[in-house]
Protein backbone atom coordinates (compact mmCIF):
# COMPACT_ATOMS: atom_id res chain seq x y z
CA UNK A 1 0.00 0.00 0.00
CA UNK A 2 1.23 3.45 -0.85
CA UNK A 3 1.39 5.92 1.96
CA UNK A 4 3.36 7.99 4.38
CA UNK A 5 4.60 6.62 7.68
CA UNK A 6 5.96 8.28 10.78
CA UNK A 7 7.71 6.78 13.75
CA UNK A 8 7.56 6.60 16.62
CA UNK A 9 3.90 7.30 17.38
CA UNK A 10 4.74 8.54 20.88
CA UNK A 11 8.08 9.91 22.02
CA UNK A 12 9.20 11.10 25.42
CA UNK A 13 12.29 13.22 25.75
CA UNK A 14 14.19 14.65 28.64
CA UNK A 15 15.11 18.30 28.52
CA UNK A 16 18.43 18.87 26.81
CA UNK A 17 18.17 15.86 24.52
CA UNK A 18 17.98 15.87 20.75
CA UNK A 19 15.48 13.51 19.17
CA UNK A 20 14.84 12.54 15.56
CA UNK A 21 11.41 11.87 14.12
CA UNK A 22 11.18 9.62 11.11
CA UNK A 23 9.06 10.25 8.01
CA UNK A 24 8.98 7.92 5.02
CA UNK A 25 6.77 7.95 1.92
CA UNK A 26 6.43 5.50 -0.95
CA UNK A 27 4.17 7.69 -3.06
CA UNK A 28 7.04 8.90 -5.26
CA UNK A 29 6.26 12.47 -4.21
CA UNK A 30 8.81 15.20 -4.77
CA UNK A 31 7.69 17.54 -1.98
CA UNK A 32 7.70 16.83 1.73
CA UNK A 33 6.78 18.94 4.75
CA UNK A 34 6.95 19.03 8.52
CA UNK A 35 4.24 20.70 10.57
CA UNK A 36 3.66 21.19 14.24
CA UNK A 37 0.17 21.23 15.77
CA UNK A 38 -0.58 22.66 19.20
CA UNK A 39 -4.01 22.63 20.88
CA UNK A 40 -6.28 25.38 19.60
CA UNK A 41 -3.87 26.35 16.84
CA UNK A 42 -3.59 25.60 13.17
CA UNK A 43 -0.75 23.56 11.75
CA UNK A 44 2.46 25.55 11.50
CA UNK A 45 5.14 24.83 8.91
CA UNK A 46 8.55 23.91 10.29
CA UNK A 47 10.51 22.91 7.17
CA UNK A 48 9.69 21.88 3.63
CA UNK A 49 11.52 20.26 0.76
CA UNK A 50 10.41 20.55 -2.84
CA UNK A 51 13.03 18.18 -4.17
CA UNK A 52 15.67 15.80 -2.88
CA UNK A 53 18.83 17.41 -1.48
CA UNK A 54 17.05 20.75 -1.01
CA UNK A 55 14.96 22.14 1.82
CA UNK A 56 13.82 25.50 3.18
CA UNK A 57 12.81 26.88 6.54
CA UNK A 58 9.17 27.39 7.31
CA UNK A 59 7.65 29.75 9.85
CA UNK A 60 8.99 28.10 13.00
CA UNK A 61 12.31 26.45 12.04
CA UNK A 62 14.28 27.60 15.08
CA UNK A 63 15.40 24.63 17.17
CA UNK A 64 14.72 22.12 14.38
CA UNK A 65 16.81 20.59 11.61
CA UNK A 66 16.05 18.34 8.64
CA UNK A 67 17.76 16.45 5.85
CA UNK A 68 16.53 15.20 2.47
CA UNK A 69 19.15 12.77 1.22
CA UNK A 70 16.60 10.41 -0.30
CA UNK A 71 13.37 11.19 -2.09
CA UNK A 72 11.33 8.99 0.21
CA UNK A 73 12.76 10.16 3.54
CA UNK A 74 12.57 13.49 5.39
CA UNK A 75 13.64 13.10 9.05
CA UNK A 76 13.17 15.93 11.55
CA UNK A 77 15.51 16.50 14.48
CA UNK A 78 14.17 18.40 17.45
CA UNK A 79 17.18 19.90 19.17
CA UNK A 80 17.63 21.04 22.74
CA UNK A 81 17.45 24.61 21.42
CA UNK A 82 13.72 24.22 20.79
CA UNK A 83 12.21 25.85 23.86
CA UNK A 84 8.78 24.27 23.83
CA UNK A 85 8.94 21.05 21.83
CA UNK A 86 5.93 19.25 23.31
CA UNK A 87 3.49 19.01 20.41
CA UNK A 88 1.95 16.81 17.72
CA UNK A 89 4.29 16.60 14.72
CA UNK A 90 2.89 15.85 11.30
CA UNK A 91 4.83 14.99 8.17
CA UNK A 92 3.20 15.43 4.77
CA UNK A 93 4.05 14.91 1.13
CA UNK A 94 2.66 16.06 -2.19
CA UNK A 95 3.32 15.16 -5.79
CA UNK A 96 5.03 18.49 -6.37
CA UNK A 97 5.29 21.70 -4.42
CA UNK A 98 2.55 23.39 -6.45
CA UNK A 99 -0.22 24.52 -4.13
CA UNK A 100 -3.13 22.68 -5.70
CA UNK A 101 -1.46 19.31 -5.20
CA UNK A 102 -3.07 17.52 -2.28
CA UNK A 103 -0.88 17.10 0.76
CA UNK A 104 -1.03 13.62 2.28
CA UNK A 105 -0.26 13.40 5.96
CA UNK A 106 1.36 10.71 8.03
CA UNK A 107 -0.26 9.56 11.30
CA UNK A 108 1.90 11.92 13.35
CA UNK A 109 4.28 11.69 16.30
CA UNK A 110 3.31 13.01 19.73
CA UNK A 111 6.41 14.35 21.44
CA UNK A 112 6.39 15.04 25.16
CA UNK A 113 9.26 16.65 26.99
CA UNK A 114 9.56 15.47 30.57
CA UNK B 1 -4.50 39.00 13.03
CA UNK B 2 -4.43 35.34 12.05
CA UNK B 3 -4.05 34.48 8.38
CA UNK B 4 -7.00 32.08 8.51
CA UNK B 5 -9.72 32.35 11.13
CA UNK B 6 -12.40 29.85 12.01
CA UNK B 7 -15.12 29.59 14.62
CA UNK B 8 -13.83 26.79 16.84
CA UNK B 9 -17.34 25.57 17.68
CA UNK B 10 -18.40 23.03 18.66
CA UNK B 11 -21.37 22.95 16.33
CA UNK B 12 -23.75 20.41 17.79
CA UNK B 13 -25.89 19.04 14.97
CA UNK B 14 -28.74 16.51 15.14
CA UNK B 15 -28.31 13.58 12.80
CA UNK B 16 -29.92 14.38 9.45
CA UNK B 17 -29.70 18.15 9.88
CA UNK B 18 -27.70 20.66 7.88
CA UNK B 19 -24.75 22.57 9.27
CA UNK B 20 -22.73 25.34 7.69
CA UNK B 21 -19.74 27.33 8.79
CA UNK B 22 -17.29 29.80 7.35
CA UNK B 23 -13.66 30.70 7.50
CA UNK B 24 -12.09 34.05 6.68
CA UNK B 25 -8.65 34.61 5.20
CA UNK B 26 -6.45 37.69 5.10
CA UNK B 27 -4.38 37.27 1.92
CA UNK B 28 -6.46 38.60 -0.95
CA UNK B 29 -3.97 37.18 -3.49
CA UNK B 30 -4.53 33.55 -2.46
CA UNK B 31 -5.58 31.28 -5.31
CA UNK B 32 -6.02 27.84 -3.76
CA UNK B 33 -8.43 26.87 -1.03
CA UNK B 34 -9.22 23.59 0.68
CA UNK B 35 -11.20 21.94 3.43
CA UNK B 36 -9.43 19.20 5.37
CA UNK B 37 -11.04 16.92 7.91
CA UNK B 38 -9.25 15.87 11.09
CA UNK B 39 -10.55 13.22 13.43
CA UNK B 40 -9.56 13.34 17.08
CA UNK B 41 -5.83 12.70 17.52
CA UNK B 42 -5.47 11.71 13.87
CA UNK B 43 -3.88 13.29 10.82
CA UNK B 44 -5.75 15.74 8.57
CA UNK B 45 -7.17 14.40 5.31
CA UNK B 46 -8.32 16.37 2.30
CA UNK B 47 -12.09 16.69 2.20
CA UNK B 48 -12.35 18.87 -0.89
CA UNK B 49 -10.74 21.65 -2.82
CA UNK B 50 -12.75 24.86 -3.16
CA UNK B 51 -13.20 26.30 -6.63
CA UNK B 52 -14.21 29.81 -7.58
CA UNK B 53 -17.58 28.71 -8.89
CA UNK B 54 -18.34 26.65 -5.81
CA UNK B 55 -18.39 22.89 -5.83
CA UNK B 56 -20.26 19.99 -4.39
CA UNK B 57 -19.17 16.51 -3.40
CA UNK B 58 -22.07 14.41 -2.27
CA UNK B 59 -23.49 15.94 0.88
CA UNK B 60 -20.72 18.54 1.09
CA UNK B 61 -20.82 21.93 -0.62
CA UNK B 62 -18.00 24.46 -0.59
CA UNK B 63 -18.26 28.08 -1.63
CA UNK B 64 -15.67 30.80 -2.14
CA UNK B 65 -16.42 34.50 -1.75
CA UNK B 66 -13.36 36.42 -2.92
CA UNK B 67 -14.89 39.86 -2.37
CA UNK B 68 -15.45 39.20 1.31
CA UNK B 69 -12.50 36.80 1.61
CA UNK B 70 -14.24 33.83 3.10
CA UNK B 71 -14.94 30.23 2.23
CA UNK B 72 -17.78 28.13 3.53
CA UNK B 73 -18.60 24.48 4.02
CA UNK B 74 -22.11 23.10 4.18
CA UNK B 75 -22.90 19.56 5.23
CA UNK B 76 -26.36 18.22 4.40
CA UNK B 77 -28.07 15.21 5.97
CA UNK B 78 -25.40 14.99 8.68
CA UNK B 79 -24.18 11.53 9.67
CA UNK B 80 -22.66 10.49 12.98
CA UNK B 81 -19.46 9.82 11.04
CA UNK B 82 -19.25 13.50 10.06
CA UNK B 83 -18.21 14.33 13.63
CA UNK B 84 -14.73 15.76 13.27
CA UNK B 85 -12.77 18.99 13.15
CA UNK B 86 -12.84 20.73 9.78
CA UNK B 87 -9.72 22.67 8.87
CA UNK B 88 -9.87 25.59 6.49
CA UNK B 89 -6.68 25.79 4.42
CA UNK B 90 -5.59 28.68 2.22
CA UNK B 91 -2.49 28.67 0.03
CA UNK B 92 -0.27 31.73 -0.22
CA UNK B 93 0.14 31.17 -3.92
CA UNK B 94 0.13 33.97 -6.45
CA UNK B 95 -0.94 31.88 -9.41
CA UNK B 96 -2.75 28.57 -9.60
CA UNK B 97 0.41 26.72 -10.64
CA UNK B 98 2.92 28.22 -8.24
CA UNK B 99 4.16 27.12 -4.86
CA UNK B 100 2.49 28.66 -1.90
CA UNK B 101 2.72 27.84 1.77
CA UNK B 102 -0.49 26.44 3.16
CA UNK B 103 -2.04 28.41 5.99
CA UNK B 104 -4.19 26.25 8.26
CA UNK B 105 -7.03 27.49 10.37
CA UNK B 106 -7.35 26.08 13.88
CA UNK B 107 -10.45 24.18 12.86
CA UNK B 108 -14.20 24.06 13.48
CA UNK B 109 -15.42 21.15 15.56
CA UNK B 110 -18.64 19.48 14.46
CA UNK B 111 -20.44 17.02 16.71
CA UNK B 112 -23.32 15.11 15.18
CA UNK B 113 -25.70 13.69 17.77
CA UNK B 114 -28.22 10.84 17.41
Coordinates of C-alpha atoms in Angstrom, one line a residue:
Chain A
X1 CA 0.0 0.0 0.0
X2 CA 1.2 3.5 -0.9
X3 CA 1.4 5.9 2.0
X4 CA 3.4 8.0 4.4
X5 CA 4.6 6.6 7.7
X6 CA 6.0 8.3 10.8
X7 CA 7.7 6.8 13.7
X8 CA 7.6 6.6 16.6
X9 CA 3.9 7.3 17.4
X10 CA 4.7 8.5 20.9
X11 CA 8.1 9.9 22.0
X12 CA 9.2 11.1 25.4
X13 CA 12.3 13.2 25.8
X14 CA 14.2 14.7 28.6
X15 CA 15.1 18.3 28.5
X16 CA 18.4 18.9 26.8
X17 CA 18.2 15.9 24.5
X18 CA 18.0 15.9 20.8
X19 CA 15.5 13.5 19.2
X20 CA 14.8 12.5 15.6
X21 CA 11.4 11.9 14.1
X22 CA 11.2 9.6 11.1
X23 CA 9.1 10.3 8.0
X24 CA 9.0 7.9 5.0
X25 CA 6.8 8.0 1.9
X26 CA 6.4 5.5 -1.0
X27 CA 4.2 7.7 -3.1
X28 CA 7.0 8.9 -5.3
X29 CA 6.3 12.5 -4.2
X30 CA 8.8 15.2 -4.8
X31 CA 7.7 17.5 -2.0
X32 CA 7.7 16.8 1.7
X33 CA 6.8 18.9 4.7
X34 CA 7.0 19.0 8.5
X35 CA 4.2 20.7 10.6
X36 CA 3.7 21.2 14.2
X37 CA 0.2 21.2 15.8
X38 CA -0.6 22.7 19.2
X39 CA -4.0 22.6 20.9
X40 CA -6.3 25.4 19.6
X41 CA -3.9 26.4 16.8
X42 CA -3.6 25.6 13.2
X43 CA -0.8 23.6 11.8
X44 CA 2.5 25.5 11.5
X45 CA 5.1 24.8 8.9
X46 CA 8.6 23.9 10.3
X47 CA 10.5 22.9 7.2
X48 CA 9.7 21.9 3.6
X49 CA 11.5 20.3 0.8
X50 CA 10.4 20.5 -2.8
X51 CA 13.0 18.2 -4.2
X52 CA 15.7 15.8 -2.9
X53 CA 18.8 17.4 -1.5
X54 CA 17.1 20.7 -1.0
X55 CA 15.0 22.1 1.8
X56 CA 13.8 25.5 3.2
X57 CA 12.8 26.9 6.5
X58 CA 9.2 27.4 7.3
X59 CA 7.7 29.8 9.8
X60 CA 9.0 28.1 13.0
X61 CA 12.3 26.5 12.0
X62 CA 14.3 27.6 15.1
X63 CA 15.4 24.6 17.2
X64 CA 14.7 22.1 14.4
X65 CA 16.8 20.6 11.6
X66 CA 16.1 18.3 8.6
X67 CA 17.8 16.5 5.8
X68 CA 16.5 15.2 2.5
X69 CA 19.1 12.8 1.2
X70 CA 16.6 10.4 -0.3
X71 CA 13.4 11.2 -2.1
X72 CA 11.3 9.0 0.2
X73 CA 12.8 10.2 3.5
X74 CA 12.6 13.5 5.4
X75 CA 13.6 13.1 9.0
X76 CA 13.2 15.9 11.5
X77 CA 15.5 16.5 14.5
X78 CA 14.2 18.4 17.4
X79 CA 17.2 19.9 19.2
X80 CA 17.6 21.0 22.7
X81 CA 17.4 24.6 21.4
X82 CA 13.7 24.2 20.8
X83 CA 12.2 25.8 23.9
X84 CA 8.8 24.3 23.8
X85 CA 8.9 21.0 21.8
X86 CA 5.9 19.3 23.3
X87 CA 3.5 19.0 20.4
X88 CA 2.0 16.8 17.7
X89 CA 4.3 16.6 14.7
X90 CA 2.9 15.9 11.3
X91 CA 4.8 15.0 8.2
X92 CA 3.2 15.4 4.8
X93 CA 4.1 14.9 1.1
X94 CA 2.7 16.1 -2.2
X95 CA 3.3 15.2 -5.8
X96 CA 5.0 18.5 -6.4
X97 CA 5.3 21.7 -4.4
X98 CA 2.6 23.4 -6.4
X99 CA -0.2 24.5 -4.1
X100 CA -3.1 22.7 -5.7
X101 CA -1.5 19.3 -5.2
X102 CA -3.1 17.5 -2.3
X103 CA -0.9 17.1 0.8
X104 CA -1.0 13.6 2.3
X105 CA -0.3 13.4 6.0
X106 CA 1.4 10.7 8.0
X107 CA -0.3 9.6 11.3
X108 CA 1.9 11.9 13.4
X109 CA 4.3 11.7 16.3
X110 CA 3.3 13.0 19.7
X111 CA 6.4 14.4 21.4
X112 CA 6.4 15.0 25.2
X113 CA 9.3 16.7 27.0
X114 CA 9.6 15.5 30.6
Chain B
X1 CA -4.5 39.0 13.0
X2 CA -4.4 35.3 12.1
X3 CA -4.1 34.5 8.4
X4 CA -7.0 32.1 8.5
X5 CA -9.7 32.4 11.1
X6 CA -12.4 29.9 12.0
X7 CA -15.1 29.6 14.6
X8 CA -13.8 26.8 16.8
X9 CA -17.3 25.6 17.7
X10 CA -18.4 23.0 18.7
X11 CA -21.4 23.0 16.3
X12 CA -23.8 20.4 17.8
X13 CA -25.9 19.0 15.0
X14 CA -28.7 16.5 15.1
X15 CA -28.3 13.6 12.8
X16 CA -29.9 14.4 9.4
X17 CA -29.7 18.1 9.9
X18 CA -27.7 20.7 7.9
X19 CA -24.7 22.6 9.3
X20 CA -22.7 25.3 7.7
X21 CA -19.7 27.3 8.8
X22 CA -17.3 29.8 7.4
X23 CA -13.7 30.7 7.5
X24 CA -12.1 34.0 6.7
X25 CA -8.6 34.6 5.2
X26 CA -6.4 37.7 5.1
X27 CA -4.4 37.3 1.9
X28 CA -6.5 38.6 -0.9
X29 CA -4.0 37.2 -3.5
X30 CA -4.5 33.6 -2.5
X31 CA -5.6 31.3 -5.3
X32 CA -6.0 27.8 -3.8
X33 CA -8.4 26.9 -1.0
X34 CA -9.2 23.6 0.7
X35 CA -11.2 21.9 3.4
X36 CA -9.4 19.2 5.4
X37 CA -11.0 16.9 7.9
X38 CA -9.2 15.9 11.1
X39 CA -10.6 13.2 13.4
X40 CA -9.6 13.3 17.1
X41 CA -5.8 12.7 17.5
X42 CA -5.5 11.7 13.9
X43 CA -3.9 13.3 10.8
X44 CA -5.7 15.7 8.6
X45 CA -7.2 14.4 5.3
X46 CA -8.3 16.4 2.3
X47 CA -12.1 16.7 2.2
X48 CA -12.4 18.9 -0.9
X49 CA -10.7 21.7 -2.8
X50 CA -12.7 24.9 -3.2
X51 CA -13.2 26.3 -6.6
X52 CA -14.2 29.8 -7.6
X53 CA -17.6 28.7 -8.9
X54 CA -18.3 26.7 -5.8
X55 CA -18.4 22.9 -5.8
X56 CA -20.3 20.0 -4.4
X57 CA -19.2 16.5 -3.4
X58 CA -22.1 14.4 -2.3
X59 CA -23.5 15.9 0.9
X60 CA -20.7 18.5 1.1
X61 CA -20.8 21.9 -0.6
X62 CA -18.0 24.5 -0.6
X63 CA -18.3 28.1 -1.6
X64 CA -15.7 30.8 -2.1
X65 CA -16.4 34.5 -1.8
X66 CA -13.4 36.4 -2.9
X67 CA -14.9 39.9 -2.4
X68 CA -15.4 39.2 1.3
X69 CA -12.5 36.8 1.6
X70 CA -14.2 33.8 3.1
X71 CA -14.9 30.2 2.2
X72 CA -17.8 28.1 3.5
X73 CA -18.6 24.5 4.0
X74 CA -22.1 23.1 4.2
X75 CA -22.9 19.6 5.2
X76 CA -26.4 18.2 4.4
X77 CA -28.1 15.2 6.0
X78 CA -25.4 15.0 8.7
X79 CA -24.2 11.5 9.7
X80 CA -22.7 10.5 13.0
X81 CA -19.5 9.8 11.0
X82 CA -19.3 13.5 10.1
X83 CA -18.2 14.3 13.6
X84 CA -14.7 15.8 13.3
X85 CA -12.8 19.0 13.1
X86 CA -12.8 20.7 9.8
X87 CA -9.7 22.7 8.9
X88 CA -9.9 25.6 6.5
X89 CA -6.7 25.8 4.4
X90 CA -5.6 28.7 2.2
X91 CA -2.5 28.7 0.0
X92 CA -0.3 31.7 -0.2
X93 CA 0.1 31.2 -3.9
X94 CA 0.1 34.0 -6.5
X95 CA -0.9 31.9 -9.4
X96 CA -2.7 28.6 -9.6
X97 CA 0.4 26.7 -10.6
X98 CA 2.9 28.2 -8.2
X99 CA 4.2 27.1 -4.9
X100 CA 2.5 28.7 -1.9
X101 CA 2.7 27.8 1.8
X102 CA -0.5 26.4 3.2
X103 CA -2.0 28.4 6.0
X104 CA -4.2 26.3 8.3
X105 CA -7.0 27.5 10.4
X106 CA -7.4 26.1 13.9
X107 CA -10.5 24.2 12.9
X108 CA -14.2 24.1 13.5
X109 CA -15.4 21.2 15.6
X110 CA -18.6 19.5 14.5
X111 CA -20.4 17.0 16.7
X112 CA -23.3 15.1 15.2
X113 CA -25.7 13.7 17.8
X114 CA -28.2 10.8 17.4

